[in-house]
mmCIF file of C-alpha atoms in Angstrom:
data_model
loop_
_atom_site.group_PDB
_atom_site.id
_atom_site.type_symbol
_atom_site.label_atom_id
_atom_site.label_comp_id
_atom_site.label_asym_id
_atom_site.label_seq_id
_atom_site.Cartn_x
_atom_site.Cartn_y
_atom_site.Cartn_z
ATOM 1 C CA MET A 29 82.804 171.821 156.481
ATOM 2 C CA PRO A 30 82.202 168.076 156.528
ATOM 3 C CA PRO A 31 81.192 166.479 153.231
ATOM 4 C CA LEU A 32 77.532 165.989 152.628
ATOM 5 C CA VAL A 33 76.459 162.393 152.975
ATOM 6 C CA ALA A 34 73.293 161.231 151.356
ATOM 7 C CA PRO A 35 70.888 159.716 153.851
ATOM 8 C CA PRO A 36 70.556 155.957 153.533
ATOM 9 C CA GLN A 37 67.699 154.895 151.331
ATOM 10 C CA THR A 38 65.135 152.760 152.957
ATOM 11 C CA THR A 39 63.027 150.376 150.982
ATOM 12 C CA ILE A 40 59.625 149.328 152.085
ATOM 13 C CA ALA A 41 58.993 145.682 151.455
ATOM 14 C CA ARG A 42 55.656 145.199 149.836
ATOM 15 C CA PRO A 43 53.700 142.265 151.124
ATOM 16 C CA GLN A 44 53.497 139.445 148.598
ATOM 17 C CA ARG A 45 50.056 138.710 147.322
ATOM 18 C CA HIS A 46 49.136 135.046 147.371
ATOM 19 C CA LEU A 47 46.405 133.557 145.283
ATOM 20 C CA SER A 48 43.314 132.429 147.115
ATOM 21 C CA TYR A 49 42.192 128.807 147.085
ATOM 22 C CA TRP A 50 39.690 129.348 144.267
ATOM 23 C CA GLN A 51 42.126 131.457 142.275
ATOM 24 C CA ARG A 52 44.624 128.585 142.407
ATOM 25 C CA ARG A 53 41.917 126.151 141.299
ATOM 26 C CA ILE A 54 40.980 128.407 138.384
ATOM 27 C CA VAL A 55 44.611 128.778 137.303
ATOM 28 C CA ARG A 56 45.060 124.994 137.512
ATOM 29 C CA HIS A 57 41.934 124.334 135.465
ATOM 30 C CA LEU A 58 43.007 126.846 132.830
ATOM 31 C CA THR A 59 46.425 125.195 132.663
ATOM 32 C CA ILE A 60 44.938 121.716 132.266
ATOM 33 C CA ALA A 61 42.479 123.044 129.687
ATOM 34 C CA PHE A 62 45.335 124.542 127.672
ATOM 35 C CA ILE A 63 47.336 121.302 127.798
ATOM 36 C CA THR A 64 44.222 119.352 126.801
ATOM 37 C CA LEU A 65 43.512 121.620 123.842
ATOM 38 C CA ALA A 66 47.164 121.421 122.790
ATOM 39 C CA GLY A 67 47.017 117.620 122.937
ATOM 40 C CA THR A 68 43.789 117.592 120.945
ATOM 41 C CA ALA A 69 45.356 119.846 118.318
ATOM 42 C CA LEU A 70 48.416 117.589 118.171
ATOM 43 C CA PHE A 71 46.393 114.442 117.493
ATOM 44 C CA TRP A 72 44.193 116.355 115.080
ATOM 45 C CA ARG A 73 47.371 117.127 113.165
ATOM 46 C CA LEU A 74 48.731 113.571 113.435
ATOM 47 C CA PHE A 75 45.519 112.187 111.947
ATOM 48 C CA SER A 76 45.190 114.949 109.353
ATOM 49 C CA ALA A 77 44.723 112.375 106.590
ATOM 50 C CA ARG A 78 41.157 111.881 107.806
ATOM 51 C CA ARG A 79 38.809 113.957 105.677
ATOM 52 C CA ASP A 80 35.711 113.338 107.759
ATOM 53 C CA LEU A 81 35.213 115.980 110.445
ATOM 54 C CA ILE A 82 33.412 113.764 112.980
ATOM 55 C CA SER A 83 35.938 110.925 112.860
ATOM 56 C CA HIS A 84 38.703 113.531 113.045
ATOM 57 C CA PHE A 85 37.231 115.002 116.234
ATOM 58 C CA SER A 86 36.691 111.512 117.654
ATOM 59 C CA ILE A 87 40.321 110.441 117.359
ATOM 60 C CA ALA A 88 41.621 113.864 118.409
ATOM 61 C CA THR A 89 39.752 113.607 121.736
ATOM 62 C CA ALA A 90 40.534 109.925 122.350
ATOM 63 C CA TYR A 91 44.228 110.151 123.169
ATOM 64 C CA PRO A 92 44.027 113.242 125.434
ATOM 65 C CA ALA A 93 41.273 111.441 127.388
ATOM 66 C CA LEU A 94 43.523 108.400 127.783
ATOM 67 C CA PHE A 95 46.579 110.373 128.884
ATOM 68 C CA LEU A 96 44.605 112.552 131.329
ATOM 69 C CA THR A 97 43.111 109.405 132.849
ATOM 70 C CA ALA A 98 46.583 107.915 133.208
ATOM 71 C CA ALA A 99 47.897 111.096 134.852
ATOM 72 C CA ALA A 100 45.024 111.122 137.354
ATOM 73 C CA VAL A 101 45.584 107.523 138.502
ATOM 74 C CA LEU A 102 49.376 107.914 138.651
ATOM 75 C CA LEU A 103 49.318 110.755 141.184
ATOM 76 C CA GLY A 104 48.305 108.617 144.174
ATOM 77 C CA PRO A 105 51.070 106.002 143.748
ATOM 78 C CA TRP A 106 53.533 108.822 143.028
ATOM 79 C CA ASN A 107 52.769 110.365 146.421
ATOM 80 C CA VAL A 108 53.232 106.989 148.100
ATOM 81 C CA LEU A 109 56.575 106.375 146.397
ATOM 82 C CA LEU A 110 57.828 109.813 147.511
ATOM 83 C CA CYS A 111 56.547 109.209 151.058
ATOM 84 C CA ARG A 112 54.193 112.159 150.748
ATOM 85 C CA ALA A 113 50.751 112.449 152.248
ATOM 86 C CA ASN A 114 48.192 110.727 150.040
ATOM 87 C CA PRO A 115 44.751 111.887 151.195
ATOM 88 C CA VAL A 116 41.496 110.340 150.066
ATOM 89 C CA SER A 117 40.907 113.298 147.758
ATOM 90 C CA PHE A 118 43.209 116.141 146.760
ATOM 91 C CA ASP A 119 42.674 118.966 144.308
ATOM 92 C CA LEU A 120 45.321 118.201 141.682
ATOM 93 C CA ARG A 121 44.125 114.637 141.145
ATOM 94 C CA ARG A 122 40.508 115.758 141.238
ATOM 95 C CA ASP A 123 41.022 118.518 138.679
ATOM 96 C CA ILE A 124 42.936 116.298 136.262
ATOM 97 C CA GLY A 125 40.279 113.620 136.765
ATOM 98 C CA ILE A 126 37.535 116.115 135.926
ATOM 99 C CA TRP A 127 39.163 116.922 132.597
ATOM 100 C CA ALA A 128 39.788 113.230 131.943
ATOM 101 C CA GLY A 129 36.076 112.587 132.483
ATOM 102 C CA ILE A 130 35.031 115.512 130.299
ATOM 103 C CA MET A 131 37.232 114.350 127.436
ATOM 104 C CA ALA A 132 36.134 110.711 127.811
ATOM 105 C CA VAL A 133 32.434 111.612 127.688
ATOM 106 C CA LEU A 134 33.025 114.033 124.800
ATOM 107 C CA HIS A 135 34.922 111.356 122.874
ATOM 108 C CA THR A 136 32.094 108.868 123.436
ATOM 109 C CA ALA A 137 29.415 111.314 122.296
ATOM 110 C CA ILE A 138 31.356 112.094 119.128
ATOM 111 C CA GLY A 139 32.432 108.490 118.544
ATOM 112 C CA LEU A 140 28.851 107.225 118.481
ATOM 113 C CA ASN A 141 28.381 109.199 115.265
ATOM 114 C CA VAL A 142 31.472 108.100 113.335
ATOM 115 C CA HIS A 143 30.633 104.771 111.720
ATOM 116 C CA LEU A 144 26.829 104.603 111.776
ATOM 117 C CA ARG A 145 25.475 108.107 111.367
ATOM 118 C CA GLY A 146 22.137 108.601 113.092
ATOM 119 C CA ARG A 147 21.908 104.950 114.197
ATOM 120 C CA PRO A 148 23.983 104.706 117.393
ATOM 121 C CA TRP A 149 22.142 101.585 118.587
ATOM 122 C CA LEU A 150 23.851 99.630 115.791
ATOM 123 C CA TYR A 151 27.115 100.001 117.698
ATOM 124 C CA PHE A 152 25.713 97.506 120.205
ATOM 125 C CA ILE A 153 23.207 95.396 118.231
ATOM 126 C CA ASP A 154 23.293 94.319 114.591
ATOM 127 C CA GLN A 155 20.642 94.907 111.944
ATOM 128 C CA HIS A 156 18.849 91.743 113.053
ATOM 129 C CA HIS A 157 18.529 93.150 116.592
ATOM 130 C CA ARG A 158 21.041 90.698 118.037
ATOM 131 C CA VAL A 159 23.662 91.799 120.543
ATOM 132 C CA ARG A 160 27.018 92.186 118.876
ATOM 133 C CA HIS A 161 29.607 89.628 119.991
ATOM 134 C CA ASP A 162 32.384 90.716 117.632
ATOM 135 C CA LEU A 163 35.380 92.958 118.313
ATOM 136 C CA PHE A 164 33.414 96.001 117.146
ATOM 137 C CA GLY A 165 30.681 95.322 119.704
ATOM 138 C CA PHE A 166 33.236 94.631 122.436
ATOM 139 C CA GLY A 167 35.014 97.924 121.774
ATOM 140 C CA ASN A 168 31.750 99.854 121.862
ATOM 141 C CA ASP A 169 30.408 98.120 124.988
ATOM 142 C CA THR A 170 33.583 98.767 126.969
ATOM 143 C CA GLY A 171 33.719 102.375 125.777
ATOM 144 C CA LEU A 172 30.102 103.108 126.701
ATOM 145 C CA ILE A 173 30.353 101.541 130.176
ATOM 146 C CA ALA A 174 33.589 103.457 130.797
ATOM 147 C CA ALA A 175 31.866 106.716 129.786
ATOM 148 C CA LEU A 176 28.963 106.023 132.183
ATOM 149 C CA LEU A 177 31.457 105.398 134.990
ATOM 150 C CA PHE A 178 33.211 108.647 134.164
ATOM 151 C CA LEU A 179 29.869 110.442 134.436
ATOM 152 C CA LEU A 180 29.412 108.920 137.887
ATOM 153 C CA LEU A 181 32.913 109.997 138.904
ATOM 154 C CA LEU A 182 32.331 113.513 137.593
ATOM 155 C CA ALA A 183 29.191 113.713 139.721
ATOM 156 C CA ILE A 184 31.138 113.017 142.939
ATOM 157 C CA SER A 185 34.185 115.147 142.083
ATOM 158 C CA ASN A 186 33.302 117.895 144.540
ATOM 159 C CA ASP A 187 33.475 118.637 148.257
ATOM 160 C CA LEU A 188 29.678 118.527 148.636
ATOM 161 C CA SER A 189 29.554 114.864 147.586
ATOM 162 C CA LEU A 190 32.470 114.045 149.869
ATOM 163 C CA ARG A 191 30.693 115.618 152.852
ATOM 164 C CA ARG A 192 27.297 114.061 152.121
ATOM 165 C CA LEU A 193 28.568 110.564 151.392
ATOM 166 C CA GLY A 194 31.265 110.521 154.044
ATOM 167 C CA THR A 195 34.855 109.502 153.453
ATOM 168 C CA ARG A 196 34.315 105.729 153.502
ATOM 169 C CA LYS A 197 31.296 105.659 151.165
ATOM 170 C CA TRP A 198 32.745 108.307 148.859
ATOM 171 C CA LYS A 199 35.977 106.327 148.510
ATOM 172 C CA SER A 200 34.048 103.131 147.734
ATOM 173 C CA VAL A 201 32.337 104.940 144.841
ATOM 174 C CA GLN A 202 35.567 106.596 143.725
ATOM 175 C CA ARG A 203 37.241 103.183 143.395
ATOM 176 C CA TRP A 204 35.135 102.616 140.288
ATOM 177 C CA THR A 205 37.871 104.720 138.698
ATOM 178 C CA TYR A 206 39.919 101.549 138.330
ATOM 179 C CA ALA A 207 37.112 99.805 136.441
ATOM 180 C CA ALA A 208 36.794 102.853 134.181
ATOM 181 C CA VAL A 209 40.535 102.764 133.484
ATOM 182 C CA VAL A 210 40.515 99.041 132.629
ATOM 183 C CA LEU A 211 37.477 99.447 130.349
ATOM 184 C CA THR A 212 39.100 102.452 128.670
ATOM 185 C CA ILE A 213 42.230 100.434 127.914
ATOM 186 C CA LEU A 214 40.177 97.500 126.580
ATOM 187 C CA HIS A 215 38.195 99.899 124.382
ATOM 188 C CA ALA A 216 41.426 101.442 123.091
ATOM 189 C CA VAL A 217 42.988 98.040 122.362
ATOM 190 C CA ALA A 218 39.891 96.924 120.455
ATOM 191 C CA TYR A 219 39.873 100.035 118.284
ATOM 192 C CA GLN A 220 43.598 99.774 117.608
ATOM 193 C CA HIS A 221 42.760 96.526 115.801
ATOM 194 C CA ILE A 222 39.427 97.651 114.309
ATOM 195 C CA GLU A 223 41.001 100.687 112.643
ATOM 196 C CA LYS A 224 44.412 99.043 112.098
ATOM 197 C CA ARG A 225 46.341 101.891 113.661
ATOM 198 C CA HIS A 226 50.042 102.492 113.129
ATOM 199 C CA VAL A 227 52.396 100.534 115.383
ATOM 200 C CA GLY A 228 53.564 103.784 116.987
ATOM 201 C CA TYR A 229 50.116 104.403 118.467
ATOM 202 C CA GLU A 230 49.911 100.818 119.722
ATOM 203 C CA THR A 231 53.315 101.282 121.367
ATOM 204 C CA GLY A 232 52.084 104.454 123.065
ATOM 205 C CA LEU A 233 48.979 102.678 124.325
ATOM 206 C CA TRP A 234 50.890 99.707 125.728
ATOM 207 C CA ALA A 235 53.545 101.967 127.271
ATOM 208 C CA THR A 236 50.817 103.972 129.019
ATOM 209 C CA THR A 237 49.135 100.775 130.210
ATOM 210 C CA ALA A 238 52.418 99.383 131.520
ATOM 211 C CA LEU A 239 53.204 102.646 133.338
ATOM 212 C CA ILE A 240 49.800 102.618 135.049
ATOM 213 C CA GLY A 241 50.204 98.972 136.064
ATOM 214 C CA ILE A 242 53.747 99.408 137.403
ATOM 215 C CA PHE A 243 52.857 102.489 139.445
ATOM 216 C CA GLN A 244 49.680 100.958 140.846
ATOM 217 C CA ILE A 245 51.386 97.723 141.897
ATOM 218 C CA THR A 246 54.436 99.516 143.320
ATOM 219 C CA GLY A 247 52.292 102.058 145.169
ATOM 220 C CA TRP A 248 50.116 99.285 146.607
ATOM 221 C CA TRP A 249 53.175 97.336 147.734
ATOM 222 C CA GLN A 250 54.819 100.375 149.317
ATOM 223 C CA SER A 251 51.637 101.319 151.182
ATOM 224 C CA LYS A 252 51.347 97.933 152.904
ATOM 225 C CA PRO A 253 51.822 98.310 156.687
ATOM 226 C CA ASN A 254 54.911 96.093 156.842
ATOM 227 C CA ASN A 255 56.655 98.069 154.132
ATOM 228 C CA VAL A 256 55.746 101.403 155.742
ATOM 229 C CA ARG A 257 57.350 100.311 159.021
ATOM 230 C CA PHE A 258 60.386 99.035 157.144
ATOM 231 C CA ARG A 259 60.945 102.400 155.420
ATOM 232 C CA HIS A 260 60.805 104.249 158.723
#
């Protein structure tokens, strides 16, 4: 009698489930939100010597807003340097930009209540109703204009605006991002001196600024037609 041989086991491959477009967007937003909250908690801890709750919240939201803004504007040049497609709008840059805008506007709303409680107009004019021309006024003016630009950018950070405005007009509005970035850096530099921050924070600010500048210039140079033909 021949030995009994067990029949070969067959396995049925289960089809892999892929996340839908909106599921991926939700997961990405949750991830960015977690990183943002972690960054806010980190700077809350770093500035734990501050006893005042409002000023504590203001500084804790400032640096995450700056770093998210930097990440958003670095993605385009990064794609160019890696010879990847760099469309007018893509979801990762848009989603990071949305959180950068949220944090920038939140920081501005909180910051207008730090030094002059209940009198936010005194950030821009003095008690004699004259426009401030000092470093304090400069820092506040640049911060407010940057926040207004971020509100504009948040308003167009969706497919509906892209379709209604058209690619060319939408991109012309989106380029105000660069003005918002410059104003944000000027605001940050002013407040580094106003509040006499530690040299480590100044180093972080200037390193971030240098990184943005290097990537933008390099990405612009690499995207020039002559250089594109040379690479290929």
